[in-house]
Amino acid sequence: MGAVPDADAPRLGVGSGTVVVVIGLVFLSPFVYVLWRNVDLGADVGEIIWDANTLHPLRRSLSLASTVALSSVVVGTGLAWLTIRTDLDRKSVV
């Protein structure tokens, strides 16, 4: 049996889903443009994508993103724990 939704819980409307899709398309458009131009010029897209000059920056970017995400989780969890467990002045502001 599924959980009963809370009547007071905020709901995402159609507008917010549209905004998410539009932002996703905006971020995806440079990749699609480069891909289209390469296909239009007759380049082998598979060779370009799997080339070492393409994969090396991609690997570094993914490594950096993973490191930043993990660091944020560690620091954020630590700060959240400290905020709850200690007697901070002006705790309500945080």
PDB file of C-alpha atoms in Angstrom:
ATOM      1  CA  MET A   1       0.000   0.000   0.000  1.00  0.00           C
ATOM      2  CA  GLY A   2       1.323   3.436  -0.933  1.00  0.00           C
ATOM      3  CA  ALA A   3       1.632   6.395   1.356  1.00  0.00           C
ATOM      4  CA  VAL A   4      -1.263   8.826   1.461  1.00  0.00           C
ATOM      5  CA  PRO A   5      -0.183  12.231   0.104  1.00  0.00           C
ATOM      6  CA  ASP A   6      -0.291  15.100   2.567  1.00  0.00           C
ATOM      7  CA  ALA A   7      -2.943  17.657   1.634  1.00  0.00           C
ATOM      8  CA  ASP A   8      -0.740  20.523   2.848  1.00  0.00           C
ATOM      9  CA  ALA A   9       2.344  19.416   0.926  1.00  0.00           C
ATOM     10  CA  PRO A  10       3.452  21.808  -1.817  1.00  0.00           C
ATOM     11  CA  ARG A  11       2.808  20.496  -5.310  1.00  0.00           C
ATOM     12  CA  LEU A  12       4.818  21.177  -8.418  1.00  0.00           C
ATOM     13  CA  GLY A  13       2.589  22.578 -11.102  1.00  0.00           C
ATOM     14  CA  VAL A  14       2.794  22.257 -14.851  1.00  0.00           C
ATOM     15  CA  GLY A  15       4.693  25.558 -15.020  1.00  0.00           C
ATOM     16  CA  SER A  16       7.606  24.321 -12.946  1.00  0.00           C
ATOM     17  CA  GLY A  17       7.932  21.195 -15.100  1.00  0.00           C
ATOM     18  CA  THR A  18       8.003  23.379 -18.195  1.00  0.00           C
ATOM     19  CA  VAL A  19      10.740  25.532 -16.695  1.00  0.00           C
ATOM     20  CA  VAL A  20      12.824  22.434 -15.930  1.00  0.00           C
ATOM     21  CA  VAL A  21      12.454  21.176 -19.508  1.00  0.00           C
ATOM     22  CA  VAL A  22      13.355  24.568 -20.996  1.00  0.00           C
ATOM     23  CA  ILE A  23      16.464  24.868 -18.823  1.00  0.00           C
ATOM     24  CA  GLY A  24      17.484  21.336 -19.762  1.00  0.00           C
ATOM     25  CA  LEU A  25      17.106  22.137 -23.456  1.00  0.00           C
ATOM     26  CA  VAL A  26      19.135  25.331 -23.079  1.00  0.00           C
ATOM     27  CA  PHE A  27      21.985  23.398 -21.482  1.00  0.00           C
ATOM     28  CA  LEU A  28      21.736  20.637 -24.070  1.00  0.00           C
ATOM     29  CA  SER A  29      21.669  22.945 -27.098  1.00  0.00           C
ATOM     30  CA  PRO A  30      25.465  23.520 -27.445  1.00  0.00           C
ATOM     31  CA  PHE A  31      26.079  19.762 -27.522  1.00  0.00           C
ATOM     32  CA  VAL A  32      23.350  19.271 -30.120  1.00  0.00           C
ATOM     33  CA  TYR A  33      24.751  22.127 -32.220  1.00  0.00           C
ATOM     34  CA  VAL A  34      28.274  20.686 -32.222  1.00  0.00           C
ATOM     35  CA  LEU A  35      26.943  17.227 -32.993  1.00  0.00           C
ATOM     36  CA  TRP A  36      24.800  18.558 -35.840  1.00  0.00           C
ATOM     37  CA  ARG A  37      27.692  20.528 -37.361  1.00  0.00           C
ATOM     38  CA  ASN A  38      29.947  17.489 -37.283  1.00  0.00           C
ATOM     39  CA  VAL A  39      27.331  15.301 -38.934  1.00  0.00           C
ATOM     40  CA  ASP A  40      26.670  18.033 -41.496  1.00  0.00           C
ATOM     41  CA  LEU A  41      30.378  18.223 -42.355  1.00  0.00           C
ATOM     42  CA  GLY A  42      30.589  14.451 -42.753  1.00  0.00           C
ATOM     43  CA  ALA A  43      32.733  13.738 -39.715  1.00  0.00           C
ATOM     44  CA  ASP A  44      32.605  10.372 -37.950  1.00  0.00           C
ATOM     45  CA  VAL A  45      30.817  11.309 -34.714  1.00  0.00           C
ATOM     46  CA  GLY A  46      31.649   8.032 -32.966  1.00  0.00           C
ATOM     47  CA  GLU A  47      35.341   8.549 -33.619  1.00  0.00           C
ATOM     48  CA  ILE A  48      35.186  12.098 -32.287  1.00  0.00           C
ATOM     49  CA  ILE A  49      33.284  11.128 -29.135  1.00  0.00           C
ATOM     50  CA  TRP A  50      35.564   8.196 -28.249  1.00  0.00           C
ATOM     51  CA  ASP A  51      38.784  10.048 -29.123  1.00  0.00           C
ATOM     52  CA  ALA A  52      41.281  10.474 -26.261  1.00  0.00           C
ATOM     53  CA  ASN A  53      41.220  14.265 -26.770  1.00  0.00           C
ATOM     54  CA  THR A  54      37.499  14.206 -25.997  1.00  0.00           C
ATOM     55  CA  LEU A  55      37.439  11.618 -23.223  1.00  0.00           C
ATOM     56  CA  HIS A  56      40.281  13.088 -21.156  1.00  0.00           C
ATOM     57  CA  PRO A  57      38.526  16.435 -20.450  1.00  0.00           C
ATOM     58  CA  LEU A  58      35.243  14.593 -19.895  1.00  0.00           C
ATOM     59  CA  ARG A  59      36.882  12.268 -17.366  1.00  0.00           C
ATOM     60  CA  ARG A  60      38.460  15.224 -15.557  1.00  0.00           C
ATOM     61  CA  SER A  61      35.148  17.115 -15.486  1.00  0.00           C
ATOM     62  CA  LEU A  62      33.283  14.136 -14.058  1.00  0.00           C
ATOM     63  CA  SER A  63      36.030  13.602 -11.492  1.00  0.00           C
ATOM     64  CA  LEU A  64      35.850  17.242 -10.428  1.00  0.00           C
ATOM     65  CA  ALA A  65      32.037  17.150 -10.217  1.00  0.00           C
ATOM     66  CA  SER A  66      32.138  13.984  -8.108  1.00  0.00           C
ATOM     67  CA  THR A  67      34.761  15.423  -5.772  1.00  0.00           C
ATOM     68  CA  VAL A  68      32.809  18.658  -5.287  1.00  0.00           C
ATOM     69  CA  ALA A  69      29.564  16.758  -4.657  1.00  0.00           C
ATOM     70  CA  LEU A  70      31.176  14.444  -2.114  1.00  0.00           C
ATOM     71  CA  SER A  71      32.893  17.350  -0.364  1.00  0.00           C
ATOM     72  CA  SER A  72      29.596  19.244  -0.208  1.00  0.00           C
ATOM     73  CA  VAL A  73      27.870  16.246   1.344  1.00  0.00           C
ATOM     74  CA  VAL A  74      30.571  15.864   3.986  1.00  0.00           C
ATOM     75  CA  VAL A  75      30.761  19.570   4.873  1.00  0.00           C
ATOM     76  CA  GLY A  76      26.981  20.096   4.706  1.00  0.00           C
ATOM     77  CA  THR A  77      26.245  17.076   6.872  1.00  0.00           C
ATOM     78  CA  GLY A  78      28.848  18.153   9.404  1.00  0.00           C
ATOM     79  CA  LEU A  79      27.502  21.700   9.579  1.00  0.00           C
ATOM     80  CA  ALA A  80      23.908  20.466   9.831  1.00  0.00           C
ATOM     81  CA  TRP A  81      24.881  18.143  12.674  1.00  0.00           C
ATOM     82  CA  LEU A  82      26.713  20.962  14.472  1.00  0.00           C
ATOM     83  CA  THR A  83      23.742  23.287  14.034  1.00  0.00           C
ATOM     84  CA  ILE A  84      21.333  20.791  15.574  1.00  0.00           C
ATOM     85  CA  ARG A  85      23.584  19.418  18.320  1.00  0.00           C
ATOM     86  CA  THR A  86      25.176  22.609  19.626  1.00  0.00           C
ATOM     87  CA  ASP A  87      23.852  25.704  21.335  1.00  0.00           C
ATOM     88  CA  LEU A  88      24.405  28.307  18.652  1.00  0.00           C
ATOM     89  CA  ASP A  89      23.447  31.939  19.085  1.00  0.00           C
ATOM     90  CA  ARG A  90      20.727  33.000  16.652  1.00  0.00           C
ATOM     91  CA  LYS A  91      20.026  29.401  15.622  1.00  0.00           C
ATOM     92  CA  SER A  92      16.682  30.458  14.170  1.00  0.00           C
ATOM     93  CA  VAL A  93      18.449  32.617  11.554  1.00  0.00           C
ATOM     94  CA  VAL A  94      20.293  29.597  10.196  1.00  0.00           C
TER      95      VAL A  94
END
